[in-house]
Amino acid sequence: MDLAFLHPLYEHAGPWASVYADTSRHTEGTPHERSLMARAAATELAGQGADEATCQAVRGALEELPHSPEPHGRALFATAGEVVLDPALAASPGSLSAQWSALPRTAPLLDLVGEDPLCVVAYIDRRGADFELRGARGSKDAGSVTGRQWPMHQTSTSDWSERHFQLKVENTWEHNAAEIADALAVCQEETRADLLILVGDDRERRAVRERLPQRLHDLVVEAPHGPGSKLLDQDVERARAEHVHRRAADELERFVAARAPDAEGHVGAVEDVPAMVEAAREHRISELLIRPAGPDAHREVWIGEAPDQLAVRRTDTKVLGQPNPWPARADDALLRSAVATGAPALSVMVAGPQDTPVGGLGALLRWA
């Protein structure tokens, strides 16, 4: 997950109110439910020591949440009487959660916001293709390409002139496939799509796929629908989910391979908290991997005002220029460091049940 949207959180000193609210059971006709939820969150935060202004800001924001029929929720992050960020959730958190802490409680976002791969669906036939951009928030037209329109259909005779005509038809198909592939590559570059879904006859899909640049081959999925058929939402969602699972599995495989020392004894990945804290201080984390159920995820570390003021022991922060540090969860502290250095983060839960990384936290390194 690209963590850039979290930057506003770390422009404020904190402490923070972090609230995860389930709105899936709310309706426009039951504002009383939202009011009860808002009051419960404010009461919980006050009990943990949150200031009155921040409690009221959270309560007001929750009471004003718009109704949505989708089974999802909302996260709110507030400090000093202001809600700084309130991302929508792609999955319901299940119940209300409200925490008051030195750092915003951002780790649950990896699973609740989730990956949102952007897809270009290409509806292909022998004459050209129409492109459609599909994501979690709907679809929109992404352009089209029209190839040569003649000759288009083969004949069944064996006359020399007819065989010559059929060769021209083959040339037309090949020309159009190349034009579609070129246009699709440009569309992917412009939209930064994570996935390309080809819809059409087997031969047409294969012809386009073979002509795509090599860098795009791993992004291609072929849909079992005939030409002219619109891809159903569930088909797109299945392709998106499979892409997310495949990417998580690939990154986990990279991580496992990088843990092994190279010929010079260097490793490209770490997974115990002290090593990860050291890597974060040195700005060496290139990708953060989190297994939320792992015991290291909620292990206490010590932090200062800067993202690289991070230590396992309280006394270690003095040499980092922070004599009065605050305790924080390891996963949230490492996420703050990842945001500061532009590193992405990944929940490995989607890769399937496993115990990697050991302890629940791991990182691929920028250099050994």
XYZ file of C-alpha atoms in Angstrom:
368
model
C 0.000 0.000 0.000
C 1.204 3.483 -0.868
C 1.231 5.341 2.453
C 1.476 8.874 1.065
C -2.091 9.677 2.140
C -0.953 9.398 5.783
C 1.482 12.321 5.551
C -0.926 14.847 7.185
C -0.930 12.762 10.364
C 2.771 13.188 10.931
C 2.712 16.944 10.445
C 1.158 17.203 13.931
C 2.790 16.368 17.228
C -0.101 14.480 18.856
C -1.133 12.709 21.038
C -3.814 11.166 18.864
C -7.340 9.871 18.991
C -7.703 6.954 16.568
C -11.240 5.729 15.945
C -12.444 2.891 13.717
C -16.208 2.995 13.258
C -18.482 0.400 11.692
C -21.187 2.205 9.698
C -22.575 -0.792 7.839
C -25.640 -1.114 10.041
C -26.572 2.557 9.968
C -29.387 3.933 7.843
C -30.528 7.431 7.041
C -33.594 6.790 9.210
C -31.614 5.892 12.323
C -29.430 8.897 13.234
C -29.852 7.793 16.846
C -27.448 4.895 16.163
C -24.754 7.259 14.942
C -25.319 9.486 17.960
C -24.879 6.546 20.342
C -21.714 5.452 18.553
C -20.316 9.005 18.634
C -21.048 9.348 22.336
C -19.459 5.957 23.093
C -16.270 6.913 21.198
C -15.979 10.259 22.979
C -16.540 8.608 26.366
C -13.926 5.936 25.675
C -11.345 8.513 24.584
C -12.007 10.720 27.612
C -11.507 7.707 29.849
C -8.065 7.189 28.282
C -7.064 10.808 28.945
C -7.997 12.589 25.713
C -8.676 16.320 25.958
C -12.242 17.587 25.757
C -11.765 19.447 22.456
C -10.523 16.329 20.666
C -13.303 14.196 22.160
C -15.894 16.663 20.888
C -14.272 16.840 17.442
C -14.481 13.059 17.139
C -18.046 12.994 18.401
C -19.162 15.661 15.943
C -17.467 13.954 12.989
C -19.056 10.606 13.805
C -22.528 12.121 14.173
C -22.193 13.747 10.752
C -21.045 10.627 8.887
C -23.173 10.155 5.759
C -25.172 6.980 5.400
C -23.799 4.387 3.004
C -25.450 1.060 2.149
C -22.091 -0.618 1.584
C -20.642 -2.845 4.366
C -17.761 -0.597 5.339
C -16.704 1.910 7.957
C -14.646 4.993 8.591
C -11.424 5.757 10.412
C -10.902 9.096 12.149
C -7.620 10.513 13.421
C -7.861 13.613 15.609
C -5.567 15.757 17.734
C -5.780 19.159 19.426
C -9.508 19.421 18.755
C -9.257 18.706 15.006
C -10.017 15.659 12.862
C -6.970 15.598 10.610
C -7.784 12.560 8.468
C -10.901 10.411 8.014
C -10.333 7.758 5.320
C -13.199 5.519 4.231
C -12.706 1.817 4.839
C -13.114 -0.895 2.225
C -14.058 -3.420 4.917
C -15.993 -3.102 8.131
C -13.887 -2.971 11.313
C -16.596 -5.072 12.956
C -17.020 -2.907 16.032
C -16.179 0.529 17.372
C -12.557 1.020 18.386
C -11.251 4.217 20.046
C -7.668 4.697 21.256
C -5.677 7.606 22.675
C -1.929 7.253 22.104
C 1.272 9.065 21.214
C 1.040 7.971 17.578
C -2.034 7.501 15.395
C -3.121 3.859 15.312
C -2.602 3.348 11.573
C -1.652 -0.337 11.253
C -5.283 -1.573 10.934
C -5.608 0.494 7.746
C -3.485 -2.035 5.862
C -6.333 -4.542 6.066
C -9.346 -2.232 6.369
C -8.455 0.131 3.513
C -6.627 -2.592 1.645
C -5.055 -2.568 -1.763
C -7.111 -0.940 -4.504
C -5.642 -2.156 -7.792
C -6.728 -0.086 -10.753
C -7.746 -2.085 -13.821
C -7.962 -1.335 -17.515
C -10.495 -3.660 -19.135
C -9.903 -3.998 -22.870
C -12.852 -5.247 -24.939
C -11.124 -6.603 -28.029
C -12.353 -7.643 -31.445
C -10.732 -7.796 -34.866
C -11.602 -4.194 -35.677
C -10.204 -2.557 -32.534
C -10.830 -2.252 -28.816
C -12.632 -0.183 -26.203
C -10.897 0.513 -22.895
C -12.621 0.892 -19.545
C -10.979 1.986 -16.294
C -12.304 0.028 -13.303
C -11.578 0.523 -9.603
C -13.224 0.225 -6.223
C -15.148 3.461 -6.818
C -16.650 2.562 -10.163
C -15.737 2.695 -13.829
C -15.188 5.207 -16.592
C -14.315 5.241 -20.265
C -10.575 5.087 -20.939
C -10.547 5.507 -24.715
C -10.573 3.227 -27.725
C -8.550 2.244 -30.760
C -9.811 1.490 -34.266
C -7.678 -0.583 -36.582
C -7.979 -1.386 -40.257
C -11.513 -2.291 -41.246
C -10.830 -4.251 -44.459
C -10.262 -6.989 -45.362
C -11.650 -8.659 -42.238
C -13.168 -12.072 -43.016
C -11.582 -15.161 -44.553
C -13.185 -17.346 -47.208
C -13.182 -21.125 -47.597
C -12.152 -21.450 -51.261
C -8.740 -22.632 -52.483
C -8.456 -20.288 -55.465
C -5.100 -18.446 -55.618
C -6.756 -15.031 -55.514
C -8.784 -16.105 -52.499
C -5.680 -17.394 -50.710
C -4.041 -14.036 -51.444
C -7.109 -12.328 -49.979
C -6.922 -14.511 -46.859
C -3.289 -13.501 -46.381
C -4.401 -9.884 -46.432
C -7.014 -10.723 -43.778
C -4.294 -12.267 -41.588
C -2.168 -9.148 -42.062
C -5.124 -6.970 -41.049
C -5.647 -8.982 -37.835
C -1.946 -8.762 -36.972
C -1.839 -5.036 -37.693
C -4.882 -4.390 -35.505
C -3.538 -6.527 -32.656
C -0.317 -4.504 -32.702
C -2.250 -1.205 -32.671
C -4.406 -2.391 -29.774
C -1.343 -3.511 -27.812
C 0.393 -0.163 -28.405
C -2.683 1.797 -27.332
C -3.171 -0.406 -24.273
C 0.444 0.118 -23.220
C -0.020 3.892 -23.499
C -3.281 3.689 -21.526
C -1.567 1.728 -18.756
C 1.275 4.232 -18.573
C -1.114 7.186 -18.400
C -3.439 5.653 -15.798
C -0.758 3.717 -13.853
C -3.117 0.744 -13.895
C -2.066 -2.263 -11.834
C -3.963 -4.799 -13.920
C -4.917 -5.278 -17.580
C -7.951 -7.475 -18.275
C -8.338 -8.654 -21.872
C -11.856 -9.580 -22.967
C -12.510 -11.191 -26.355
C -12.044 -14.390 -28.360
C -9.092 -16.578 -27.436
C -7.179 -15.816 -30.600
C -7.709 -12.059 -30.323
C -6.680 -11.936 -26.670
C -3.578 -14.001 -27.359
C -2.571 -11.842 -30.324
C -2.770 -8.667 -28.251
C -1.034 -10.168 -25.240
C 1.896 -11.375 -27.322
C 2.442 -7.856 -28.655
C 2.399 -6.063 -25.329
C 5.740 -4.868 -23.915
C 7.437 -7.452 -21.726
C 7.109 -5.207 -18.658
C 3.304 -5.568 -18.825
C 3.030 -9.339 -19.233
C 2.735 -10.000 -15.484
C -0.156 -7.516 -15.247
C -2.365 -9.270 -17.812
C -5.440 -11.338 -16.999
C -7.640 -12.880 -19.698
C -11.387 -13.036 -19.107
C -13.476 -15.968 -20.414
C -16.094 -13.835 -22.121
C -16.933 -13.465 -25.761
C -16.440 -10.270 -27.765
C -18.830 -7.443 -27.013
C -19.807 -8.754 -23.571
C -19.446 -6.406 -20.628
C -17.329 -7.793 -17.824
C -19.419 -8.241 -14.696
C -18.474 -6.485 -11.480
C -17.861 -9.800 -9.731
C -15.446 -10.844 -12.479
C -13.460 -7.624 -12.040
C -13.465 -7.975 -8.259
C -12.256 -11.559 -8.546
C -9.400 -10.472 -10.805
C -8.523 -7.602 -8.449
C -8.546 -9.888 -5.398
C -6.381 -12.483 -7.151
C -3.938 -9.740 -8.138
C -3.657 -8.541 -4.520
C -3.141 -12.111 -3.278
C -0.556 -12.816 -5.966
C 1.349 -9.598 -5.225
C 1.407 -10.323 -1.476
C 2.638 -13.857 -2.112
C 5.358 -12.565 -4.458
C 6.544 -9.959 -1.947
C 6.580 -12.558 0.803
C 8.659 -14.834 -1.405
C 11.082 -11.956 -2.051
C 11.298 -11.329 1.667
C 12.028 -14.973 2.493
C 14.747 -15.111 -0.171
C 16.287 -11.823 1.002
C 16.632 -13.096 4.585
C 19.338 -15.522 3.490
C 22.881 -14.035 3.493
C 24.506 -13.461 0.112
C 28.038 -14.512 -0.820
C 29.441 -11.631 1.242
C 27.278 -12.406 4.244
C 24.849 -9.507 3.723
C 21.089 -9.883 4.083
C 18.418 -7.909 2.260
C 15.635 -8.337 4.810
C 15.170 -8.239 8.584
C 12.349 -9.277 10.882
C 13.206 -8.910 14.584
C 12.232 -5.625 16.252
C 15.763 -4.427 17.193
C 17.013 -4.943 13.619
C 13.957 -3.244 12.160
C 14.295 -0.287 14.523
C 17.920 0.078 13.425
C 16.909 -0.083 9.749
C 14.209 2.555 10.336
C 16.694 4.896 12.025
C 19.026 4.519 9.050
C 16.190 5.038 6.495
C 16.893 1.626 4.963
C 13.372 0.166 4.858
C 12.237 -0.214 1.248
C 9.040 -2.108 2.082
C 7.384 -2.886 5.399
C 5.595 -6.212 5.874
C 3.116 -6.624 8.720
C 1.298 -9.701 10.000
C -1.209 -8.066 12.371
C -1.610 -11.111 14.643
C 2.134 -11.390 15.275
C 3.371 -10.660 18.806
C 5.966 -8.095 17.673
C 3.294 -5.882 16.108
C 2.105 -4.632 19.498
C 5.505 -4.725 21.179
C 6.363 -1.453 22.916
C 9.107 0.747 21.512
C 10.149 4.308 22.353
C 9.786 7.261 20.016
C 10.694 10.915 19.736
C 9.216 13.725 17.658
C 11.102 12.712 14.484
C 10.279 9.463 12.632
C 13.862 8.220 12.956
C 13.928 8.827 16.725
C 13.035 5.254 17.460
C 14.519 2.853 20.013
C 13.856 -0.474 21.695
C 14.911 0.788 25.126
C 13.844 4.092 26.652
C 17.391 5.106 27.535
C 18.561 4.633 23.927
C 16.601 7.688 22.765
C 18.941 10.075 24.600
C 21.698 9.586 22.031
C 19.078 10.277 19.341
C 18.380 13.714 20.794
C 15.141 12.789 22.585
C 15.615 12.663 26.383
C 11.863 12.406 27.071
C 10.469 9.766 24.710
C 6.973 8.274 24.530
C 5.950 4.620 24.332
C 4.305 3.416 21.122
C 3.354 0.203 19.360
C 6.108 -1.139 17.117
C 3.849 -1.455 14.052
C 2.602 2.144 14.286
C 6.096 3.512 14.922
C 7.544 1.641 11.942
C 4.672 2.804 9.734
C 5.481 6.408 10.650
C 9.091 5.792 9.599
C 7.933 4.186 6.349
C 5.728 7.176 5.522
C 8.619 9.566 6.168
C 10.924 7.745 3.737
C 8.319 6.919 1.088
C 8.376 3.163 1.677
C 5.185 1.165 0.996
C 3.680 -1.278 3.458
C 1.931 -4.584 2.967
C -0.295 -6.733 5.136
C 0.764 -10.310 4.442
C -2.588 -11.634 5.688
C -3.888 -11.709 2.106
C -1.083 -14.091 1.149
C -2.678 -16.795 3.293
C -2.190 -18.333 6.731
C 1.481 -18.521 7.691
C 3.925 -17.366 10.348
C 6.152 -15.201 8.146
C 7.575 -12.782 9.034
C 8.421 -14.339 12.392
C 6.942 -12.135 15.092
C 4.699 -10.344 12.599
C 7.003 -7.543 11.431
C 9.498 -7.647 8.575
C 11.205 -5.314 6.141
C 12.946 -5.498 2.801
C 16.014 -3.258 2.886
C 17.148 -0.570 0.481
C 20.708 -1.780 0.639
C 22.506 -4.595 2.415
